[in-house]
Tab-separated table of C-alpha atoms in Angstrom:
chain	number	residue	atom	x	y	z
J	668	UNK	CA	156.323	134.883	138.848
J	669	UNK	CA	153.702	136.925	141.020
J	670	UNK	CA	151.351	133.844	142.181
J	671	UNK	CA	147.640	134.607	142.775
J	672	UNK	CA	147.319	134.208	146.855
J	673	UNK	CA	150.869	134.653	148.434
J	674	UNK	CA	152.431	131.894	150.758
J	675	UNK	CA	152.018	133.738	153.676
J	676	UNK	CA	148.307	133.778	153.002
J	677	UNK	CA	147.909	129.973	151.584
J	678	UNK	CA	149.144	129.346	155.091
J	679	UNK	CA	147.180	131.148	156.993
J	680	UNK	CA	143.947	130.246	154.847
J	681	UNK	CA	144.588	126.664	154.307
J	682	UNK	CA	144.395	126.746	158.853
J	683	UNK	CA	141.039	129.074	158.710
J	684	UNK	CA	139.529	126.271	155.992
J	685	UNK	CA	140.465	122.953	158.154
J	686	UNK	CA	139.104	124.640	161.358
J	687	UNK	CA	136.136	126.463	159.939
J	688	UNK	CA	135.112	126.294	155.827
J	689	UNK	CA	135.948	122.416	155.400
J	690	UNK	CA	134.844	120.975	158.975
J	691	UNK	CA	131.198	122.682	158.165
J	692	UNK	CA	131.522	120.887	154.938
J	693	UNK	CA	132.366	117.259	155.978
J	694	UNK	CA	129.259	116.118	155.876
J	695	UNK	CA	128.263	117.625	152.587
J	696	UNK	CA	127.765	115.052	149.978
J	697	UNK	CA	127.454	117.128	147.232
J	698	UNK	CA	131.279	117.536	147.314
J	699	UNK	CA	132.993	114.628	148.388
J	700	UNK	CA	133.341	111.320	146.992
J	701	UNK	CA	131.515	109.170	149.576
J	702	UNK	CA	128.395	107.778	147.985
J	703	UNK	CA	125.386	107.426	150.347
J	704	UNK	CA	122.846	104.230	149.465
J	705	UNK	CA	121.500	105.262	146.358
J	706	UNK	CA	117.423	104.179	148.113
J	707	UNK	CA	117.774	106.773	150.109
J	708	UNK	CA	116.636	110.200	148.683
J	709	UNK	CA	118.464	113.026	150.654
J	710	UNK	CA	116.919	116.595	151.664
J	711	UNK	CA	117.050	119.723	149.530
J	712	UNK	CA	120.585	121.003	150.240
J	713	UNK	CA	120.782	123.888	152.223
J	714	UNK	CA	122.678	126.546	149.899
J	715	UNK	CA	124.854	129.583	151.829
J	716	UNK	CA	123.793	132.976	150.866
J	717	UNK	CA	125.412	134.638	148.556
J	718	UNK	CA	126.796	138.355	149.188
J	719	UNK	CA	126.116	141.577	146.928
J	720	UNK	CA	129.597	142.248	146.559
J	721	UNK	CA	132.314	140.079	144.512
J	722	UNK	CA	135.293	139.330	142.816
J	723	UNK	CA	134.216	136.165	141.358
J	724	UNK	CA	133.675	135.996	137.753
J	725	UNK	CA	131.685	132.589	137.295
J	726	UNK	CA	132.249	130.471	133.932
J	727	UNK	CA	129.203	129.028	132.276
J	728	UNK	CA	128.576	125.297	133.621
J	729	UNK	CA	128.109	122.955	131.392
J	730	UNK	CA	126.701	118.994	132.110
J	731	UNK	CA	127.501	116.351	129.294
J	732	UNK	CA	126.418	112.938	129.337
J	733	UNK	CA	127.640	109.707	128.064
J	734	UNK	CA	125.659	107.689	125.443
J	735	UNK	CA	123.180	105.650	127.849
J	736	UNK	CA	123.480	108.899	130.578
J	737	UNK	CA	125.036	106.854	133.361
J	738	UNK	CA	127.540	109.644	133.288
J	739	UNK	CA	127.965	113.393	133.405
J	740	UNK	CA	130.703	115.806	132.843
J	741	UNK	CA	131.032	118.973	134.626
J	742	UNK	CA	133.191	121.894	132.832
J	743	UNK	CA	132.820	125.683	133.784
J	744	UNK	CA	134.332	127.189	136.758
J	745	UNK	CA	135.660	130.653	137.800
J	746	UNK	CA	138.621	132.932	138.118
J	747	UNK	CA	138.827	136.547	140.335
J	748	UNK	CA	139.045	139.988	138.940
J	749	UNK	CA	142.069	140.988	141.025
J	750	UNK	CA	141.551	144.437	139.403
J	751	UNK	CA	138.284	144.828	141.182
J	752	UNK	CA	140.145	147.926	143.301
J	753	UNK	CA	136.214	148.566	144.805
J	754	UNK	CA	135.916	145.330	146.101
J	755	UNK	CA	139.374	143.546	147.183
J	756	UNK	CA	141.429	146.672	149.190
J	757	UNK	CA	144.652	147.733	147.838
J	758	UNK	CA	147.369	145.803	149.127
J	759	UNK	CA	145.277	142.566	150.080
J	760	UNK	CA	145.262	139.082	147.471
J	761	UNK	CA	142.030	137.176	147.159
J	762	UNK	CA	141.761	133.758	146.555
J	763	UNK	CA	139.062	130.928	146.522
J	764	UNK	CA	138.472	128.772	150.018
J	765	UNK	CA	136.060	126.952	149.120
J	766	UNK	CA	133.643	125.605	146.051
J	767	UNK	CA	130.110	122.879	146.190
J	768	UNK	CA	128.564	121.429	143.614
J	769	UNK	CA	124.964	120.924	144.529
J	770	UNK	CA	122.204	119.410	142.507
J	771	UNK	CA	118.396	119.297	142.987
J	772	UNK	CA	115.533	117.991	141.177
J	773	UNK	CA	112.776	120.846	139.912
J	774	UNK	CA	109.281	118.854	140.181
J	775	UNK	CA	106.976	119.300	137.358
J	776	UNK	CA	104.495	121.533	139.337
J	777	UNK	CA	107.317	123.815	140.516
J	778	UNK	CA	109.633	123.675	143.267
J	779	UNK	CA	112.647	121.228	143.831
J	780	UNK	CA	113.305	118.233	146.083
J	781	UNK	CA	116.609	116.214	146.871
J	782	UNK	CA	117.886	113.544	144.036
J	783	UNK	CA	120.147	110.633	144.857
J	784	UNK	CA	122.000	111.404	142.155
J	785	UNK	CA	125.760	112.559	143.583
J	786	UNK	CA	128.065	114.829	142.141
J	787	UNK	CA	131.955	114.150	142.678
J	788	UNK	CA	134.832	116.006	142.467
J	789	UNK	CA	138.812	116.304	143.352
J	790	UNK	CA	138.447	119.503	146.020
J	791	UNK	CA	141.637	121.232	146.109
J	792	UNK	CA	143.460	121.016	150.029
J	793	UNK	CA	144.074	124.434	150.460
J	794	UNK	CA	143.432	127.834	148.485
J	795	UNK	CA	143.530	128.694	144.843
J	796	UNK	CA	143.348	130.992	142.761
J	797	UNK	CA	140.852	129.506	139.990
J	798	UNK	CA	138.384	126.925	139.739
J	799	UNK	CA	138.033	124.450	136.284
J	800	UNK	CA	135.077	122.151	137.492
J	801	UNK	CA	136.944	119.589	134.181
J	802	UNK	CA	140.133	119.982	135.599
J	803	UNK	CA	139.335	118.891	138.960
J	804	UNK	CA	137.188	115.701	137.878
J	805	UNK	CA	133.498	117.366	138.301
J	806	UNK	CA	131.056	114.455	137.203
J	807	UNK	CA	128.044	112.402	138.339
J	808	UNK	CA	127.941	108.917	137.647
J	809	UNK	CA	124.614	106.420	137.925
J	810	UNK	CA	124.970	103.349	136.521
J	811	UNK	CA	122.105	102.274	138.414
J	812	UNK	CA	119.830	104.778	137.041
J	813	UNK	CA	118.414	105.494	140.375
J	814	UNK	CA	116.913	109.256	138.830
J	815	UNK	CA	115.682	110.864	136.143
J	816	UNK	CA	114.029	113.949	135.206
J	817	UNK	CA	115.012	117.962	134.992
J	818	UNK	CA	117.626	118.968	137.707
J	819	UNK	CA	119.395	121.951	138.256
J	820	UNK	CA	123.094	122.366	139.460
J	821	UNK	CA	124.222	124.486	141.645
J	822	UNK	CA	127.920	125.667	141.665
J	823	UNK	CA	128.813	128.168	144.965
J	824	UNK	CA	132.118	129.690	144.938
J	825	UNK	CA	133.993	130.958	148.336
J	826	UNK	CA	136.397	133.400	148.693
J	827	UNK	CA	138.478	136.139	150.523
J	828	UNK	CA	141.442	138.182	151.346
J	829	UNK	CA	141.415	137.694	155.322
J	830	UNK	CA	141.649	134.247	156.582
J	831	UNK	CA	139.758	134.766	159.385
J	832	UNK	CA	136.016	135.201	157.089
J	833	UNK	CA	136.948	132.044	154.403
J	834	UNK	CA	133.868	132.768	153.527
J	835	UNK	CA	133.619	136.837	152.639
J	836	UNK	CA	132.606	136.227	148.933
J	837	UNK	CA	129.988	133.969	148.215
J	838	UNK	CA	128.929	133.565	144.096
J	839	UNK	CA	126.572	130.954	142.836
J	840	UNK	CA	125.588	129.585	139.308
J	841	UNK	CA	124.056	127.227	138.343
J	842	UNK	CA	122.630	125.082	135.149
J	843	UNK	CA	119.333	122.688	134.249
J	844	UNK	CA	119.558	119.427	132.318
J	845	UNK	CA	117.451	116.694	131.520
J	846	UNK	CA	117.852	112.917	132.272
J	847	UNK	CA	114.874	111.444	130.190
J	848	UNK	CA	112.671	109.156	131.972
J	849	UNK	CA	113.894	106.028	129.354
J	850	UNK	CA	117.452	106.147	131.187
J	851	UNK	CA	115.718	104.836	134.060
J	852	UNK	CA	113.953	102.087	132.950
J	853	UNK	CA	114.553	98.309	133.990
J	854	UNK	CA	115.880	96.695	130.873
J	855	UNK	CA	113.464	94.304	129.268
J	856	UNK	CA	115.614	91.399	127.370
J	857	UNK	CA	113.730	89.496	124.635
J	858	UNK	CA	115.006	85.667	124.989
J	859	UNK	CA	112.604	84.734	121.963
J	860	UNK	CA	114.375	86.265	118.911
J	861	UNK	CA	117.709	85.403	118.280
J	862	UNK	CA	119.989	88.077	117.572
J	863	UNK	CA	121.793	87.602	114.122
J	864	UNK	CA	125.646	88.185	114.372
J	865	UNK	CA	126.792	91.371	114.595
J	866	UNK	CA	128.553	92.768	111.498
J	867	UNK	CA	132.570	92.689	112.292
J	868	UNK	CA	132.127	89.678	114.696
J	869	UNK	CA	135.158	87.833	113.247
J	870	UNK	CA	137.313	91.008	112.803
J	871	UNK	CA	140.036	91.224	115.957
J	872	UNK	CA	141.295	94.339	117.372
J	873	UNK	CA	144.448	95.027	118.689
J	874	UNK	CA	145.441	98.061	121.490
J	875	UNK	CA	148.263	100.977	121.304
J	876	UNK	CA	148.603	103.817	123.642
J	877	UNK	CA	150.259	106.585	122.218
J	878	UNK	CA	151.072	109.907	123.884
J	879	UNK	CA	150.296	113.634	122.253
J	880	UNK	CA	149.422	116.925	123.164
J	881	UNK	CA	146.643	119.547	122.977
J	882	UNK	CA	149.478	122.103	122.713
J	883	UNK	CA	152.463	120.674	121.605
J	884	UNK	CA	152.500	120.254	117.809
J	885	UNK	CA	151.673	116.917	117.826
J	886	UNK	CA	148.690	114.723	116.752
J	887	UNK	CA	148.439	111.100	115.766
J	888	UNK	CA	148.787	109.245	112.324
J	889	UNK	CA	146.574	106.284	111.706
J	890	UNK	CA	148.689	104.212	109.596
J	891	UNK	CA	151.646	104.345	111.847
J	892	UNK	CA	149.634	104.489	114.887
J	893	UNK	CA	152.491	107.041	116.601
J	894	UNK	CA	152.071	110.702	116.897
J	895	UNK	CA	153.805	112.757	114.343
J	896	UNK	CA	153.677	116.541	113.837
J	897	UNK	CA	150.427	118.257	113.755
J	898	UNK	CA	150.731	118.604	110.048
J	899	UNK	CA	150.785	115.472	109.165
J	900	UNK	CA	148.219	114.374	111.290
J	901	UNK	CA	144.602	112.340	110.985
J	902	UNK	CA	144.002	113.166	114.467
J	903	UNK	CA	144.690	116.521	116.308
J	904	UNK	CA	143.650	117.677	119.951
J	905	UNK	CA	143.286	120.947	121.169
J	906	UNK	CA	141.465	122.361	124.595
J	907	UNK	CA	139.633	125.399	125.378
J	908	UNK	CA	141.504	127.775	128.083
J	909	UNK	CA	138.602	128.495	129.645
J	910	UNK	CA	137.124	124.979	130.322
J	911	UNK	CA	139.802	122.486	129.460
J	912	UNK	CA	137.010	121.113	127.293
J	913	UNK	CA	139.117	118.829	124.737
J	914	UNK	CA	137.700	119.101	120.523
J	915	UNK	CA	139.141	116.041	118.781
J	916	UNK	CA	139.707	117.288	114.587
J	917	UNK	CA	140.378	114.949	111.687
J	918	UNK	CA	141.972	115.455	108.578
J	919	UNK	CA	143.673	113.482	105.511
J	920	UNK	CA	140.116	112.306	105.083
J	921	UNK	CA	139.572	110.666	108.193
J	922	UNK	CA	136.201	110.998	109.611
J	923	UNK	CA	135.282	110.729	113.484
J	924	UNK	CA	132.075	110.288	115.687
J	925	UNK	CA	131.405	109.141	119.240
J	926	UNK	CA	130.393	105.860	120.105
J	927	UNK	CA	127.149	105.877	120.770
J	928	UNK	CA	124.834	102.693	121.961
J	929	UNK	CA	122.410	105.375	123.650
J	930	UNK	CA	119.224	103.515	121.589
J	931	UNK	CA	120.128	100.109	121.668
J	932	UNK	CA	119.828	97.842	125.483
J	933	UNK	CA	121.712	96.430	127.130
J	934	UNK	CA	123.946	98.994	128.117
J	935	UNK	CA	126.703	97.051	129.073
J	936	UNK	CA	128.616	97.488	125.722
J	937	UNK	CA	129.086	101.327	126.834
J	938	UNK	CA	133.010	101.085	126.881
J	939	UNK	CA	135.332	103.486	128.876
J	940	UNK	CA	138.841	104.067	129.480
J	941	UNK	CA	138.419	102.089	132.825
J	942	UNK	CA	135.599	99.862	130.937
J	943	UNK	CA	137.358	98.049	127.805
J	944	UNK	CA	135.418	95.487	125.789
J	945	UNK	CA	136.525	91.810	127.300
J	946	UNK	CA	139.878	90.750	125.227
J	947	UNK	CA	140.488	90.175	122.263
J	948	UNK	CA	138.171	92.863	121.491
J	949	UNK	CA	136.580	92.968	118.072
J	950	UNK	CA	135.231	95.134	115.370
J	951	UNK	CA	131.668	94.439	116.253
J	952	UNK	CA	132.275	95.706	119.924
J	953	UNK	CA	132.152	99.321	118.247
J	954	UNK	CA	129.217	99.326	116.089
J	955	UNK	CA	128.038	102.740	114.925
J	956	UNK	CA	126.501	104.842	111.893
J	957	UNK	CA	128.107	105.969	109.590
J	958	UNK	CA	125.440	108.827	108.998
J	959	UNK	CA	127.162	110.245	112.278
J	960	UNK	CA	130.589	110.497	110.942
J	961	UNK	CA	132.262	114.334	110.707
J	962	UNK	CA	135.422	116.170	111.071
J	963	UNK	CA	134.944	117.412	114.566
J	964	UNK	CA	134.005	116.047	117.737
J	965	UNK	CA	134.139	118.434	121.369
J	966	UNK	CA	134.271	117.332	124.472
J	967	UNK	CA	137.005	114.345	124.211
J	968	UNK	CA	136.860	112.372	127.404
J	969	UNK	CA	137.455	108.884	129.074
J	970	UNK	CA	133.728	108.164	129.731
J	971	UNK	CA	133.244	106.889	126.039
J	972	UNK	CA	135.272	105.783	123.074
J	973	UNK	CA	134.927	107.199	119.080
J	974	UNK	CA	135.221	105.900	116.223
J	975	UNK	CA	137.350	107.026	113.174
J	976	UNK	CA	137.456	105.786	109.545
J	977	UNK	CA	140.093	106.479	106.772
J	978	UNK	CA	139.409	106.932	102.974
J	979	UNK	CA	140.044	102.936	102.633
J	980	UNK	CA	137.791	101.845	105.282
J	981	UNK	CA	135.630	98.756	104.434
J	982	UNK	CA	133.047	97.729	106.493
J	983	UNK	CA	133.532	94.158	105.848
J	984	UNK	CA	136.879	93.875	106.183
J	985	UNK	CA	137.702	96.448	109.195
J	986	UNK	CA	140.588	97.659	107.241
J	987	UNK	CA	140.560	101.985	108.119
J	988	UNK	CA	138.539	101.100	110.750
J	989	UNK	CA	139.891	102.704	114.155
J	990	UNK	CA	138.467	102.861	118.271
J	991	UNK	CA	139.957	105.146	120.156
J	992	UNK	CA	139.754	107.118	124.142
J	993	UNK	CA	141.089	109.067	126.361
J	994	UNK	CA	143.395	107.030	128.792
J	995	UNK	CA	144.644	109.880	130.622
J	996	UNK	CA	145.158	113.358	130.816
J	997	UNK	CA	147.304	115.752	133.192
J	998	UNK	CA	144.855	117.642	135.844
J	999	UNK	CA	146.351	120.855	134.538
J	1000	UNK	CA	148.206	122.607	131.550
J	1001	UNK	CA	151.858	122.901	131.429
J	1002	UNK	CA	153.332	126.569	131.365
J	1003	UNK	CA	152.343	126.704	127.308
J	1004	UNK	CA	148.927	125.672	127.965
J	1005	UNK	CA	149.311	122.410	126.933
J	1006	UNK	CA	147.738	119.252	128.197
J	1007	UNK	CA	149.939	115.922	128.019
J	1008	UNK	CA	147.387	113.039	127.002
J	1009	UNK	CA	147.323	109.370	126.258
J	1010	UNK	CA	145.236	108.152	123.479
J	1011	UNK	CA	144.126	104.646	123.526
J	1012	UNK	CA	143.116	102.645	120.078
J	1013	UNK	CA	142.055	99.765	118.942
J	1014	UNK	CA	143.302	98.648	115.213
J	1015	UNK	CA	142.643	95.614	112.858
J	1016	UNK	CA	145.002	93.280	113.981
């Protein structure tokens, strides 16, 4: 197996980085996972400039949010075209030394100041070879909804062939999105009404975990609550090789949707793989509409839960009535592309 940057110049790179590439970027908050007080609004960031000449063939970024927009998702990246025989000399290997993710707010009258928004990632220790903003964790995450507005992300990519310039090739792209001024306002609770009981209040969940691939043959059935082959499946999983990006696909008649709460406040019924509703959970923790049920559903992640319902469901009864997220998934794809996952759902008890 040929490997895209050789050992010889991993080494050799991974020592230019620490002395020169990553000690410039301590301090760069864009990148890291220190979070600075969120009062504080930071500077513009200063971007590098990028060069004319490049192997780097940027993916489109993409930004996804969570119901209530407390949360983003980062996918895109970029590879090298080691064919590029005008650009990398014959007989040298490229790789990437470096990569920033680096947001900005564009004010309505033009121009951009700093946000205290942060973006976060898992930066690789040494060089690679590609760059899958999903794979390595890309996000931003505000639960105290300390900005809102349009912002543009920046995404710089790094990379040479001679340790001693980490940064020859310089790329950027970047991508706008929207964080809607409502996300950011202090919610109001109304102690006069009294809120009727929530439809499912007396039905109790219980939790599985079961384990499936994007790649493997294997998907999960409902009624056993195990994962069978793909063909007999409610529930199948498969990822784009470009982004990782995970589509969730129903079949038998089941119908899927994300749970969504994005309209109704509080916001603290937003559930995540790391944020389950308190124990025993119930039925009514996972309201939703059933206008918003379909077959297909991109973009599975741990950020938010979704809802499925079989041919027998009955809202009154929670029997077909399933909750289900993404506990975990491996940072990369094993040799046939596939992604080991753990699926975690909620059942009538």
């Amino acid at each position: 197996m040929k490997y895209p940057i050789s050992r010889f110049l991993l080494t050799i790179t991974m020592g230019a980085i620490a002395l020169i590439g990553f000690a410039a970027c301590s301090d760069d908050e864009s990148s890291g996972t220190t979070k600075p007080d969120q009062g504080i609004v930071p500077d513009t960031p200063v971007l590098p400039a990028t060069t004319d000449i490049s192997p780097v063939i940027p993916s489109p970024i993409t930004v996804s949010p969570n119901p209530d927009k407390t949360k983003f998702r980062i996918s895109g990246g970029a590879t090298l075209n080691l064919n590029d025989t005008t650009t990398i000399p014959a007989g040298t290997e490229v790789a990437f030394t470096n990569m920033t993710l680096d947001l900005v707010k564009l004010n309505p009258a033009g121009g951009t100041t700093g946000t205290p928004l942060q973006v976060t990632f898992d930066k690789p220790a040494g060089a690679v070879g590609t760059i899958n903003w999903y794979e390595l964790g890309a996000s931003i995450n505000d639960e105290n909804k300390s900005d809102c507005g349009t912002f543009m992300l920046y995404a710089t990519y790094m990379a040479t062939y001679d340790a001693a310039k980490p940064n020859m090739y310089v790329t950027r792209d970047s991508v706008t999105f929207v964080r809607e001024d409502t996300y950011c306002q202090a919610i109001v609770e109304d102690t006069t009404t009294k809120v009727p009981e929530a439809p499912g209040a007396n039905i109790e969940l219980v939790m599985s975990t079961i384990d499936v691939g994007t790649k493997d043959g294997t998907g999960i059935s409902l009624a056993s609550m195990s994962a069978v082959p793909v063909a007999n499946a409610d529930l199948t999983f498969s990822s784009d090789e470009l982004t990782g990006v995970i589509t969730i696909r129903s079949a038998n008649g089941v119908q899927i949707a994300e749970y969504t709460n994005q309209k109704r406040k509080p916001y603290t019924d937003d559930w995540t793989a790391e944020d389950l509703p308190p124990a025993p959970a119930h039925m009514s923790d996972f309201r939703f509409s059933e206008k918003s049920l379909t077959t297909a559903v991109e973009g599975f992640d741990s950020f938010m839960f979704y809802v499925a319902t079989t041919p027998s469901y009955n809202s009154e009864t929670g029997d077909g009535f399933y909750a289900f997220t993404l506990q975990h998934k491996a940072a990369t794809p094993d040799a046939n592309g596939n992604f080991p996952m753990t699926v975690l759902i909620y059942k009538k008890k």
